[in-house]
CSV table of C-alpha atoms (C1' of nucleotides) in Angstrom, one decimal:
chain,number,residue,atom,x,y,z
A,1,MET,CA,5.2,-89.9,-35.8
A,2,SER,CA,8.9,-88.6,-34.5
A,3,LYS,CA,8.7,-87.4,-30.7
A,4,SER,CA,9.3,-83.9,-31.5
A,5,GLU,CA,7.0,-84.1,-34.2
A,6,GLN,CA,4.6,-85.0,-30.9
A,7,LYS,CA,5.6,-81.6,-28.9
A,8,ARG,CA,4.8,-79.9,-32.4
A,9,GLN,CA,1.5,-81.0,-32.2
A,10,GLU,CA,0.8,-80.8,-28.8
A,11,ILE,CA,1.8,-76.5,-28.8
A,12,ILE,CA,-0.3,-76.6,-32.3
A,13,GLU,CA,-3.3,-77.1,-30.1
A,14,THR,CA,-2.0,-75.3,-26.6
A,15,ALA,CA,-2.1,-72.9,-28.6
A,16,GLU,CA,-5.0,-73.1,-30.4
A,17,GLN,CA,-6.6,-73.6,-26.7
A,18,ARG,CA,-5.5,-69.9,-25.2
A,19,PHE,CA,-6.3,-68.8,-29.1
A,20,ARG,CA,-9.2,-69.6,-28.9
A,21,ASP,CA,-10.4,-68.0,-24.9
A,22,TYR,CA,-8.1,-65.3,-25.7
A,23,GLY,CA,-7.6,-64.1,-29.0
A,24,TYR,CA,-4.1,-64.5,-31.0
A,25,ASN,CA,-2.7,-60.8,-29.3
A,26,LYS,CA,-3.7,-61.4,-25.6
A,27,THR,CA,-2.3,-65.1,-25.2
A,28,THR,CA,2.0,-65.3,-24.9
A,29,MET,CA,4.5,-66.9,-25.3
A,30,ALA,CA,5.2,-67.5,-21.7
A,31,GLU,CA,1.8,-68.2,-21.4
A,32,ILE,CA,1.8,-71.6,-24.0
A,33,ALA,CA,5.2,-72.1,-22.8
A,34,ASP,CA,3.8,-72.7,-18.9
A,35,ASP,CA,0.8,-74.5,-19.8
A,36,LEU,CA,3.5,-77.6,-21.7
A,37,LYS,CA,5.9,-77.2,-18.3
A,38,MET,CA,8.8,-75.7,-20.9
A,39,SER,CA,10.3,-72.0,-20.8
A,40,ALA,CA,9.1,-69.7,-23.3
A,41,ALA,CA,12.8,-69.5,-25.0
A,42,ASN,CA,12.2,-73.6,-25.4
A,43,LEU,CA,9.1,-72.7,-27.7
A,44,TYR,CA,11.8,-71.8,-30.1
A,45,ARG,CA,13.2,-74.9,-30.9
A,46,PHE,CA,9.9,-76.0,-32.6
A,47,PHE,CA,8.8,-72.6,-34.0
A,48,LYS,CA,10.4,-70.1,-35.7
A,49,SER,CA,7.9,-67.0,-34.5
A,50,LYS,CA,4.4,-66.8,-33.0
A,51,GLN,CA,3.1,-66.3,-35.8
A,52,ASP,CA,4.4,-69.8,-37.1
A,53,ILE,CA,2.7,-70.7,-34.5
A,54,ALA,CA,-0.6,-69.2,-35.2
A,55,ALA,CA,0.3,-70.1,-38.5
A,56,ALA,CA,0.5,-74.3,-37.4
A,57,CYS,CA,-3.1,-73.4,-36.4
A,58,ALA,CA,-4.7,-72.5,-39.0
A,59,GLU,CA,-3.9,-74.9,-40.9
A,60,ARG,CA,-4.7,-77.7,-38.5
A,61,CYS,CA,-8.0,-76.0,-38.5
A,62,MET,CA,-8.2,-76.0,-42.4
A,63,GLY,CA,-7.2,-79.3,-42.5
A,64,GLU,CA,-10.1,-80.5,-40.5
A,65,ARG,CA,-12.8,-78.3,-42.6
A,66,VAL,CA,-11.5,-79.7,-45.6
A,67,ASP,CA,-12.0,-83.1,-45.0
A,68,CYS,CA,-15.9,-82.3,-43.2
A,69,LEU,CA,-16.7,-81.1,-46.8
A,70,SER,CA,-14.6,-83.8,-48.7
A,71,ARG,CA,-17.3,-86.4,-46.8
A,72,LEU,CA,-20.0,-84.1,-48.5
A,73,VAL,CA,-18.6,-84.5,-51.7
A,74,ASP,CA,-17.6,-88.4,-51.1
A,75,GLU,CA,-21.2,-88.5,-50.0
A,76,LYS,CA,-23.1,-91.8,-52.2
A,77,HIS,CA,-26.9,-90.4,-52.8
A,78,MET,CA,-26.2,-86.9,-53.7
A,79,THR,CA,-26.5,-85.5,-57.2
A,80,ALA,CA,-23.6,-83.1,-58.0
A,81,GLY,CA,-26.3,-80.1,-57.7
A,82,GLU,CA,-27.5,-81.1,-54.3
A,83,LYS,CA,-23.7,-81.1,-53.3
A,84,LEU,CA,-22.8,-77.9,-54.0
A,85,LEU,CA,-25.9,-76.1,-52.8
A,86,GLU,CA,-25.1,-78.3,-49.5
A,87,LEU,CA,-21.2,-76.4,-50.2
A,88,VAL,CA,-22.4,-73.5,-50.4
A,89,LEU,CA,-24.6,-73.7,-47.0
A,90,GLU,CA,-22.4,-75.4,-45.3
A,91,ASP,CA,-20.2,-72.9,-45.2
A,92,VAL,CA,-22.3,-69.7,-44.9
A,93,ARG,CA,-23.4,-71.5,-41.7
A,94,TYR,CA,-19.8,-71.9,-41.1
A,95,THR,CA,-19.2,-68.8,-41.3
A,96,HIS,CA,-21.1,-67.8,-39.2
A,97,GLU,CA,-21.5,-69.9,-36.4
A,98,ARG,CA,-17.6,-68.8,-35.6
A,99,ALA,CA,-18.1,-65.5,-35.8
A,100,LYS,CA,-20.7,-66.1,-33.1
A,101,ASN,CA,-19.4,-68.7,-31.0
A,102,GLU,CA,-15.8,-67.9,-31.2
A,103,PRO,CA,-15.4,-64.7,-32.4
A,104,LYS,CA,-12.1,-63.8,-30.8
A,105,VAL,CA,-10.3,-66.6,-34.1
A,106,ASN,CA,-11.1,-63.6,-36.2
A,107,GLU,CA,-7.9,-61.8,-35.0
A,108,LEU,CA,-6.1,-65.3,-35.6
A,109,ILE,CA,-7.5,-65.4,-39.4
A,110,ASP,CA,-6.8,-61.7,-39.1
A,111,ILE,CA,-2.9,-62.3,-38.8
A,112,VAL,CA,-2.5,-65.3,-41.2
A,113,THR,CA,-4.8,-63.6,-44.0
A,114,ARG,CA,-2.0,-60.6,-43.5
A,115,GLU,CA,0.8,-62.4,-42.8
A,116,ARG,CA,0.6,-65.1,-44.9
A,117,LYS,CA,-1.4,-65.2,-48.4
A,118,GLU,CA,0.2,-68.8,-49.2
A,119,ILE,CA,-2.1,-70.6,-47.1
A,120,VAL,CA,-5.0,-68.2,-47.5
A,121,LEU,CA,-4.4,-68.9,-51.5
A,122,SER,CA,-3.5,-73.4,-50.6
A,123,LYS,CA,-6.7,-72.4,-48.2
A,124,VAL,CA,-9.2,-71.1,-51.6
A,125,GLU,CA,-6.6,-74.4,-53.8
A,126,SER,CA,-9.2,-77.0,-51.2
A,127,GLN,CA,-12.0,-75.3,-51.5
A,128,CYS,CA,-11.4,-75.2,-55.5
A,129,ALA,CA,-10.6,-78.8,-56.0
A,130,LEU,CA,-13.9,-80.3,-54.3
A,131,ILE,CA,-15.8,-77.8,-56.2
A,132,ALA,CA,-14.0,-79.5,-59.0
A,133,GLU,CA,-15.2,-83.0,-58.1
A,134,ILE,CA,-18.4,-81.8,-57.8
A,135,LEU,CA,-18.4,-80.7,-61.4
A,136,LYS,CA,-16.6,-83.9,-61.8
A,137,GLN,CA,-19.4,-85.6,-60.8
A,138,GLY,CA,-21.9,-84.4,-62.1
A,139,ASN,CA,-20.2,-84.7,-65.3
A,140,GLU,CA,-19.9,-88.3,-65.5
A,141,SER,CA,-23.4,-88.0,-64.2
A,142,GLY,CA,-24.9,-86.6,-67.3
A,143,GLU,CA,-25.8,-83.8,-64.8
A,144,PHE,CA,-23.8,-81.1,-65.5
A,145,ASP,CA,-21.8,-80.2,-69.2
A,146,VAL,CA,-19.0,-78.6,-68.2
A,147,ASP,CA,-16.4,-77.8,-70.6
A,148,ASP,CA,-12.9,-76.6,-68.7
A,149,VAL,CA,-13.5,-78.4,-64.5
A,150,MET,CA,-11.1,-76.3,-63.1
A,151,ILE,CA,-11.8,-73.3,-64.2
A,152,SER,CA,-15.5,-72.9,-64.1
A,153,ALA,CA,-14.8,-74.0,-60.1
A,154,ARG,CA,-12.7,-70.9,-60.2
A,155,THR,CA,-15.3,-68.5,-61.3
A,156,ILE,CA,-18.1,-70.2,-58.5
A,157,TYR,CA,-15.4,-69.9,-56.2
A,158,SER,CA,-14.8,-66.8,-57.0
A,159,SER,CA,-18.3,-66.1,-57.0
A,160,LEU,CA,-18.6,-67.0,-53.5
A,161,THR,CA,-16.4,-64.0,-52.0
A,162,LEU,CA,-19.8,-63.1,-50.0
A,163,PHE,CA,-20.3,-66.3,-47.8
A,164,GLU,CA,-16.5,-66.2,-47.8
A,165,VAL,CA,-15.1,-63.6,-46.0
A,166,PRO,CA,-16.1,-61.7,-42.3
A,167,ILE,CA,-16.0,-58.5,-42.8
A,168,PHE,CA,-19.7,-58.5,-44.9
A,169,LEU,CA,-20.9,-60.2,-41.6
A,170,PRO,CA,-22.7,-57.2,-40.3
A,171,LEU,CA,-24.3,-56.4,-43.3
A,172,PHE,CA,-26.9,-58.8,-43.6
A,173,THR,CA,-28.8,-61.4,-41.1
A,174,GLN,CA,-28.0,-64.9,-41.3
A,175,GLN,CA,-30.8,-66.8,-42.5
A,176,GLN,CA,-30.8,-63.3,-45.8
A,177,PHE,CA,-26.8,-64.7,-46.3
A,178,GLU,CA,-28.9,-68.3,-46.9
A,179,GLU,CA,-30.7,-66.5,-48.8
A,180,MET,CA,-29.3,-65.2,-51.3
A,181,ALA,CA,-26.5,-68.3,-51.9
A,182,LYS,CA,-29.5,-70.6,-52.2
A,183,ASN,CA,-30.7,-68.4,-55.0
A,184,LEU,CA,-27.1,-68.1,-56.8
A,185,VAL,CA,-26.2,-71.2,-56.8
A,186,ALA,CA,-29.4,-71.6,-57.9
A,187,LEU,CA,-28.3,-69.6,-61.5
A,188,LEU,CA,-25.2,-71.2,-61.3
A,189,ILE,CA,-26.7,-75.0,-61.5
A,190,LYS,CA,-28.9,-73.6,-65.1
A,191,GLY,CA,-25.2,-72.8,-66.0
A,192,LEU,CA,-23.8,-75.9,-65.6
A,193,ARG,CA,-26.6,-77.6,-66.5
A,194,LYS,CA,-26.0,-80.2,-69.9
A,195,ARG,CA,-29.1,-79.2,-72.5
B,1,MET,CA,-29.8,-23.0,-57.8
B,2,SER,CA,-30.2,-21.1,-54.8
B,3,LYS,CA,-27.4,-19.2,-53.8
B,4,SER,CA,-26.8,-21.7,-50.8
B,5,GLU,CA,-27.2,-24.2,-52.3
B,6,GLN,CA,-24.3,-23.5,-55.2
B,7,LYS,CA,-21.7,-23.1,-52.2
B,8,ARG,CA,-22.8,-26.0,-50.8
B,9,GLN,CA,-21.8,-27.1,-54.6
B,10,GLU,CA,-18.6,-25.1,-54.1
B,11,ILE,CA,-17.4,-26.7,-51.0
B,12,ILE,CA,-18.3,-30.2,-51.9
B,13,GLU,CA,-16.1,-29.7,-55.4
B,14,THR,CA,-13.5,-27.5,-53.3
B,15,ALA,CA,-12.8,-30.4,-50.5
B,16,GLU,CA,-13.1,-33.7,-53.0
B,17,GLN,CA,-9.9,-32.5,-54.8
B,18,ARG,CA,-8.4,-32.2,-51.4
B,19,PHE,CA,-9.2,-35.1,-49.7
B,20,ARG,CA,-8.6,-36.9,-54.1
B,21,ASP,CA,-4.6,-34.9,-53.1
B,22,TYR,CA,-3.5,-35.8,-49.5
B,23,GLY,CA,-6.4,-37.7,-48.4
B,24,TYR,CA,-9.6,-37.7,-46.5
B,25,ASN,CA,-7.4,-38.1,-42.9
B,26,LYS,CA,-4.8,-35.2,-43.9
B,27,THR,CA,-6.5,-31.8,-44.8
B,28,THR,CA,-8.1,-29.9,-42.3
B,29,MET,CA,-11.3,-28.0,-42.4
B,30,ALA,CA,-9.2,-24.7,-42.3
B,31,GLU,CA,-7.7,-25.6,-44.9
B,32,ILE,CA,-10.3,-26.7,-47.1
B,33,ALA,CA,-12.4,-23.1,-45.7
B,34,ASP,CA,-9.0,-21.0,-47.2
B,35,ASP,CA,-9.5,-22.3,-50.3
B,36,LEU,CA,-12.2,-20.8,-50.3
B,37,LYS,CA,-11.4,-17.9,-48.8
B,38,MET,CA,-14.3,-17.7,-45.0
B,39,SER,CA,-13.5,-19.1,-41.9
B,40,ALA,CA,-13.9,-23.6,-40.8
B,41,ALA,CA,-17.2,-22.3,-38.9
B,42,ASN,CA,-18.3,-21.2,-41.4
B,43,LEU,CA,-18.7,-24.6,-42.9
B,44,TYR,CA,-21.1,-25.2,-40.8
B,45,ARG,CA,-23.2,-23.5,-41.8
B,46,PHE,CA,-23.7,-25.8,-45.2
B,47,PHE,CA,-22.8,-28.9,-43.6
B,48,LYS,CA,-23.3,-30.5,-40.2
B,49,SER,CA,-20.0,-32.4,-39.6
B,50,LYS,CA,-16.6,-32.9,-42.0
B,51,GLN,CA,-18.0,-36.5,-42.4
B,52,ASP,CA,-21.4,-35.6,-44.7
B,53,ILE,CA,-18.6,-33.1,-46.8
B,54,ALA,CA,-17.1,-36.8,-47.3
B,55,ALA,CA,-20.2,-38.5,-48.0
B,56,ALA,CA,-21.9,-35.4,-50.1
B,57,CYS,CA,-18.6,-36.0,-52.3
B,58,ALA,CA,-19.0,-40.4,-52.2
B,59,GLU,CA,-23.0,-39.0,-53.0
B,60,ARG,CA,-21.8,-37.1,-56.2
B,61,CYS,CA,-18.3,-39.6,-57.5
B,62,MET,CA,-21.6,-42.7,-57.0
B,63,GLY,CA,-24.1,-40.1,-59.4
B,64,GLU,CA,-21.8,-39.3,-62.2
B,65,ARG,CA,-20.8,-43.5,-61.9
B,66,VAL,CA,-23.8,-44.0,-61.9
B,67,ASP,CA,-25.3,-42.0,-65.3
B,68,CYS,CA,-22.2,-43.1,-66.5
B,69,LEU,CA,-23.4,-46.7,-66.5
B,70,SER,CA,-27.1,-46.1,-67.3
B,71,ARG,CA,-26.0,-44.7,-71.0
B,72,LEU,CA,-24.5,-48.0,-71.3
B,73,VAL,CA,-27.8,-49.4,-70.3
B,74,ASP,CA,-29.5,-47.1,-73.0
B,75,GLU,CA,-26.9,-48.3,-75.6
B,76,LYS,CA,-29.5,-49.2,-78.9
B,77,HIS,CA,-27.0,-52.0,-80.5
B,78,MET,CA,-25.8,-54.6,-77.9
B,79,THR,CA,-27.1,-57.1,-76.8
B,80,ALA,CA,-29.0,-57.7,-72.9
B,81,GLY,CA,-25.7,-60.3,-72.5
B,82,GLU,CA,-22.7,-58.1,-74.4
B,83,LYS,CA,-24.0,-55.2,-72.2
B,84,LEU,CA,-23.8,-57.1,-68.3
B,85,LEU,CA,-20.7,-58.3,-69.4
B,86,GLU,CA,-19.1,-54.3,-70.6
B,87,LEU,CA,-21.2,-53.1,-67.3
B,88,VAL,CA,-18.6,-55.7,-64.8
B,89,LEU,CA,-16.4,-55.7,-66.7
B,90,GLU,CA,-16.0,-51.5,-66.7
B,91,ASP,CA,-16.3,-51.5,-62.6
B,92,VAL,CA,-13.5,-54.1,-62.9
B,93,ARG,CA,-11.9,-51.2,-65.0
B,94,TYR,CA,-13.5,-48.4,-62.5
B,95,THR,CA,-11.9,-50.2,-58.9
B,96,HIS,CA,-8.4,-51.4,-60.7
B,97,GLU,CA,-7.7,-47.2,-62.2
B,98,ARG,CA,-9.6,-45.4,-59.7
B,99,ALA,CA,-6.9,-47.2,-56.9
B,100,LYS,CA,-3.9,-46.2,-59.8
B,101,ASN,CA,-4.5,-43.6,-59.9
B,102,GLU,CA,-6.5,-42.0,-57.0
B,103,PRO,CA,-5.6,-43.6,-54.2
B,104,LYS,CA,-5.7,-41.5,-50.9
B,105,VAL,CA,-9.5,-41.9,-52.5
B,106,ASN,CA,-9.9,-45.3,-50.6
B,107,GLU,CA,-10.1,-43.4,-47.5
B,108,LEU,CA,-12.7,-41.9,-48.5
B,109,ILE,CA,-14.4,-45.0,-49.2
B,110,ASP,CA,-13.2,-46.4,-46.2
B,111,ILE,CA,-14.8,-43.3,-44.3
B,112,VAL,CA,-18.2,-43.9,-45.6
B,113,THR,CA,-18.4,-47.4,-46.1
B,114,ARG,CA,-18.0,-47.5,-41.9
B,115,GLU,CA,-20.0,-44.4,-40.6
B,116,ARG,CA,-22.6,-43.9,-43.7
B,117,LYS,CA,-24.0,-47.2,-44.6
B,118,GLU,CA,-27.1,-46.3,-46.0
B,119,ILE,CA,-24.7,-44.7,-48.7
B,120,VAL,CA,-23.4,-47.8,-49.6
B,121,LEU,CA,-26.5,-49.6,-49.2
B,122,SER,CA,-27.6,-47.0,-51.7
B,123,LYS,CA,-25.0,-47.6,-54.3
B,124,VAL,CA,-26.1,-51.4,-54.0
B,125,GLU,CA,-29.3,-50.4,-55.1
B,126,SER,CA,-28.5,-48.5,-58.3
B,127,GLN,CA,-25.9,-50.6,-59.5
B,128,CYS,CA,-28.9,-53.8,-59.1
B,129,ALA,CA,-31.4,-51.7,-60.6
B,130,LEU,CA,-29.0,-51.5,-63.1
B,131,ILE,CA,-28.5,-55.1,-63.5
B,132,ALA,CA,-31.9,-55.4,-63.5
B,133,GLU,CA,-32.7,-53.1,-66.8
B,134,ILE,CA,-30.4,-55.1,-68.5
B,135,LEU,CA,-32.6,-58.0,-67.4
B,136,LYS,CA,-35.4,-56.8,-68.4
B,137,GLN,CA,-34.7,-55.9,-71.9
B,138,GLY,CA,-33.4,-59.5,-72.4
B,139,ASN,CA,-36.5,-61.3,-71.6
B,140,GLU,CA,-37.9,-58.4,-73.8
B,141,SER,CA,-35.7,-59.6,-76.2
B,142,GLY,CA,-36.4,-63.0,-75.9
B,143,GLU,CA,-33.1,-63.4,-75.3
B,144,PHE,CA,-32.9,-64.4,-71.4
B,145,ASP,CA,-35.5,-66.5,-70.0
B,146,VAL,CA,-35.9,-64.5,-65.8
B,147,ASP,CA,-38.6,-64.7,-63.3
B,148,ASP,CA,-37.6,-62.1,-60.9
B,149,VAL,CA,-35.8,-60.2,-62.5
B,150,MET,CA,-35.0,-57.5,-59.0
B,151,ILE,CA,-33.8,-61.2,-57.4
B,152,SER,CA,-32.1,-62.3,-60.4
B,153,ALA,CA,-30.1,-59.1,-60.8
B,154,ARG,CA,-29.4,-59.3,-56.1
B,155,THR,CA,-27.9,-62.3,-57.0
B,156,ILE,CA,-25.7,-61.5,-59.8
B,157,TYR,CA,-24.7,-58.3,-57.4
B,158,SER,CA,-23.9,-60.9,-54.7
B,159,SER,CA,-21.6,-62.8,-57.0
B,160,LEU,CA,-19.6,-59.6,-58.3
B,161,THR,CA,-18.0,-59.0,-54.9
B,162,LEU,CA,-14.9,-60.0,-55.1
B,163,PHE,CA,-14.9,-57.4,-58.3
B,164,GLU,CA,-16.6,-55.1,-56.2
B,165,VAL,CA,-14.5,-54.8,-52.3
B,166,PRO,CA,-10.8,-53.0,-52.7
B,167,ILE,CA,-9.6,-55.1,-49.7
B,168,PHE,CA,-9.8,-58.1,-52.4
B,169,LEU,CA,-7.0,-55.6,-54.9
B,170,PRO,CA,-3.6,-57.1,-53.9
B,171,LEU,CA,-4.8,-60.5,-54.7
B,172,PHE,CA,-4.3,-60.4,-58.5
B,173,THR,CA,-3.4,-58.7,-61.7
B,174,GLN,CA,-6.4,-56.7,-62.9
B,175,GLN,CA,-5.4,-58.5,-66.3
B,176,GLN,CA,-6.3,-61.9,-63.6
B,177,PHE,CA,-9.4,-60.3,-62.8
B,178,GLU,CA,-10.5,-59.4,-66.0
B,179,GLU,CA,-10.2,-63.2,-67.2
B,180,MET,CA,-13.1,-64.0,-63.8
B,181,ALA,CA,-15.4,-61.5,-64.2
B,182,LYS,CA,-15.4,-62.6,-68.0
B,183,ASN,CA,-15.6,-66.5,-66.7
B,184,LEU,CA,-18.3,-65.5,-64.2
B,185,VAL,CA,-20.3,-63.3,-66.8
B,186,ALA,CA,-20.2,-66.2,-69.3
B,187,LEU,CA,-21.4,-69.0,-66.4
B,188,LEU,CA,-24.1,-66.4,-65.6
B,189,ILE,CA,-25.6,-65.7,-68.4
B,190,LYS,CA,-26.1,-69.4,-69.6
B,191,GLY,CA,-28.0,-69.5,-66.1
B,192,LEU,CA,-30.2,-66.8,-67.8
B,193,ARG,CA,-30.7,-67.7,-70.9
B,194,LYS,CA,-33.7,-68.8,-72.8
B,195,ARG,CA,-34.0,-72.7,-73.8
C,1,DT,C1',24.7,-84.5,-29.1
C,2,DT,C1',19.4,-83.0,-27.7
C,3,DT,C1',16.6,-80.7,-24.5
C,4,DG,C1',16.6,-77.6,-21.9
C,5,DT,C1',17.2,-73.1,-19.5
C,6,DG,C1',17.7,-68.0,-17.0
C,7,DA,C1',19.1,-63.8,-18.6
C,8,DA,C1',19.3,-60.3,-22.2
C,9,DT,C1',18.5,-57.9,-26.2
C,10,DA,C1',14.3,-56.3,-29.8
C,11,DT,C1',10.0,-55.6,-30.3
C,12,DT,C1',5.7,-53.7,-29.6
C,13,DC,C1',1.9,-52.4,-26.3
C,14,DA,C1',-0.8,-48.7,-23.6
C,15,DA,C1',-1.0,-45.0,-21.1
C,16,DC,C1',-0.8,-40.3,-20.4
C,17,DA,C1',0.3,-35.6,-22.1
C,18,DA,C1',0.6,-32.0,-25.7
C,19,DA,C1',-0.3,-30.7,-29.9
C,20,DA,C1',-3.6,-30.6,-33.9
C,21,DT,C1',-7.8,-30.3,-35.0
C,22,DA,C1',-13.1,-30.9,-35.5
C,23,DT,C1',-17.2,-27.9,-33.4
C,24,DT,C1',-19.7,-24.6,-31.2
C,25,DC,C1',-20.5,-20.0,-29.8
C,26,DA,C1',-20.9,-15.1,-29.1
C,27,DT,C1',-20.9,-11.3,-31.3
C,28,DT,C1',-19.8,-8.6,-35.9
C,29,DA,C1',-21.4,-7.5,-40.0
C,30,DT,C1',-23.4,-6.6,-43.5
D,1,DA,C1',-32.5,-11.6,-40.4
D,2,DT,C1',-28.4,-13.6,-43.0
D,3,DA,C1',-24.2,-14.0,-43.5
D,4,DA,C1',-19.5,-14.9,-40.8
D,5,DT,C1',-16.2,-15.1,-38.0
D,6,DG,C1',-12.3,-15.1,-33.8
D,7,DA,C1',-12.0,-17.3,-29.8
D,8,DA,C1',-13.6,-21.1,-26.5
D,9,DT,C1',-14.4,-26.1,-26.3
D,10,DA,C1',-14.6,-30.4,-27.4
D,11,DT,C1',-12.6,-34.7,-29.9
D,12,DT,C1',-8.9,-36.6,-32.1
D,13,DT,C1',-4.3,-37.5,-33.6
D,14,DT,C1',0.9,-37.4,-32.4
D,15,DG,C1',4.4,-38.6,-29.5
D,16,DT,C1',6.8,-40.0,-26.0
D,17,DT,C1',8.1,-43.0,-22.0
D,18,DG,C1',7.9,-46.8,-18.9
D,19,DA,C1',6.1,-52.2,-18.6
D,20,DA,C1',5.1,-56.1,-21.7
D,21,DT,C1',6.1,-59.6,-24.7
D,22,DA,C1',8.9,-60.9,-27.9
D,23,DT,C1',12.9,-62.6,-29.6
D,24,DT,C1',17.9,-64.7,-29.5
D,25,DC,C1',22.0,-66.2,-27.1
D,26,DA,C1',25.3,-68.7,-23.8
D,27,DC,C1',25.4,-71.8,-21.2
D,28,DA,C1',23.6,-76.6,-18.8
D,29,DA,C1',21.2,-80.9,-17.5
D,30,DA,C1',20.2,-84.6,-19.7
DNA sequence: TTTGTGAATATTCAACAAAATATTCATTAT
DNA sequence: ATAATGAATATTTTGTTGAATATTCACAAA
């Protein structure tokens, strides 16, 4: 890793910690710079703007998230149906836990969804790709009978909106969300299944 | 209809027109009163607050909407599957048309969803009831094989979030939304079907 | 040339006053 | 008693101004 790339990573980590603790709006470029013993001006040699730093943080988080879910998809001893259910439940839980334990992070999500739609889109793509992989495995094992794997993956993902978007959190308890998610996945799987 | 009930309706209609044309925030109690040749103070003999007027408008709209969809559910010459598809597509189209032709109405929706959750909940209930009725018909005709009609209806409704909520409108074109809706309904129906 | 800075400038935020508007109420009209 | 109002009060919005912060830049150090 180049020296400058190294420093970029340090900035991302430092900023992310502040964003977590105090929120995006309440952390200043000067504070991030101070943490790193540099001037605020110098941050601009690595990032074009504060929003760009936020975007980089978001991308890093999403990367970790996808890695985690990838491991689930690569599990050897689960059926495709079980994997799909776990993927969705894991998602529901993650959304809730984060809202509960890291409430300030929502500020970051707001900024990124508003100002950097590409990043959200790429997150959607990754998630669909994971679902598609599960469907493919299901086809291969004879468990599913899915014609177009990518279209079905996108369709399934579109049906998960209620569980993905933080604004709906106040509507139900986590338990209710999990219950709804289970019912939905059960219904979807019936529709995917080979007969 | 009592005299005072009559007047309530007039107020609702007048206010709704202003809300449509200028938005909730930009219409004042004084203006509504002027339209009706009365004083603002007098409005309070019929409604406890401006929000209450907005709520009444919303309920009236929702009532019309449910009536319209009810007719679809009562159609004689459509299969349950066709009805479900039409219900969802009609919903997608309605959401888009309204956003396009009556953009100010979203302000009203915001207020009501934020300050009068019961109203939104009752809308959800009505919509689920319509879906449940379609499922029941499908069971009776042998087209579907649904165990718990109400739970399935709620599950289906939960999967329609992307198509119900205006915030997602900027993400895709109406055509894309309709395409996604068709795919989703097709998948759901496969899951509901008797085999 | 690359890394960095302090100071200058541009933008955004926050606090507060003024104006607009919602809501209440004492009183009048019917 | 019921319907209605104008004026009084309470709340919300708007506009403004100073302070905080983001961003740029000319220049210095390595």
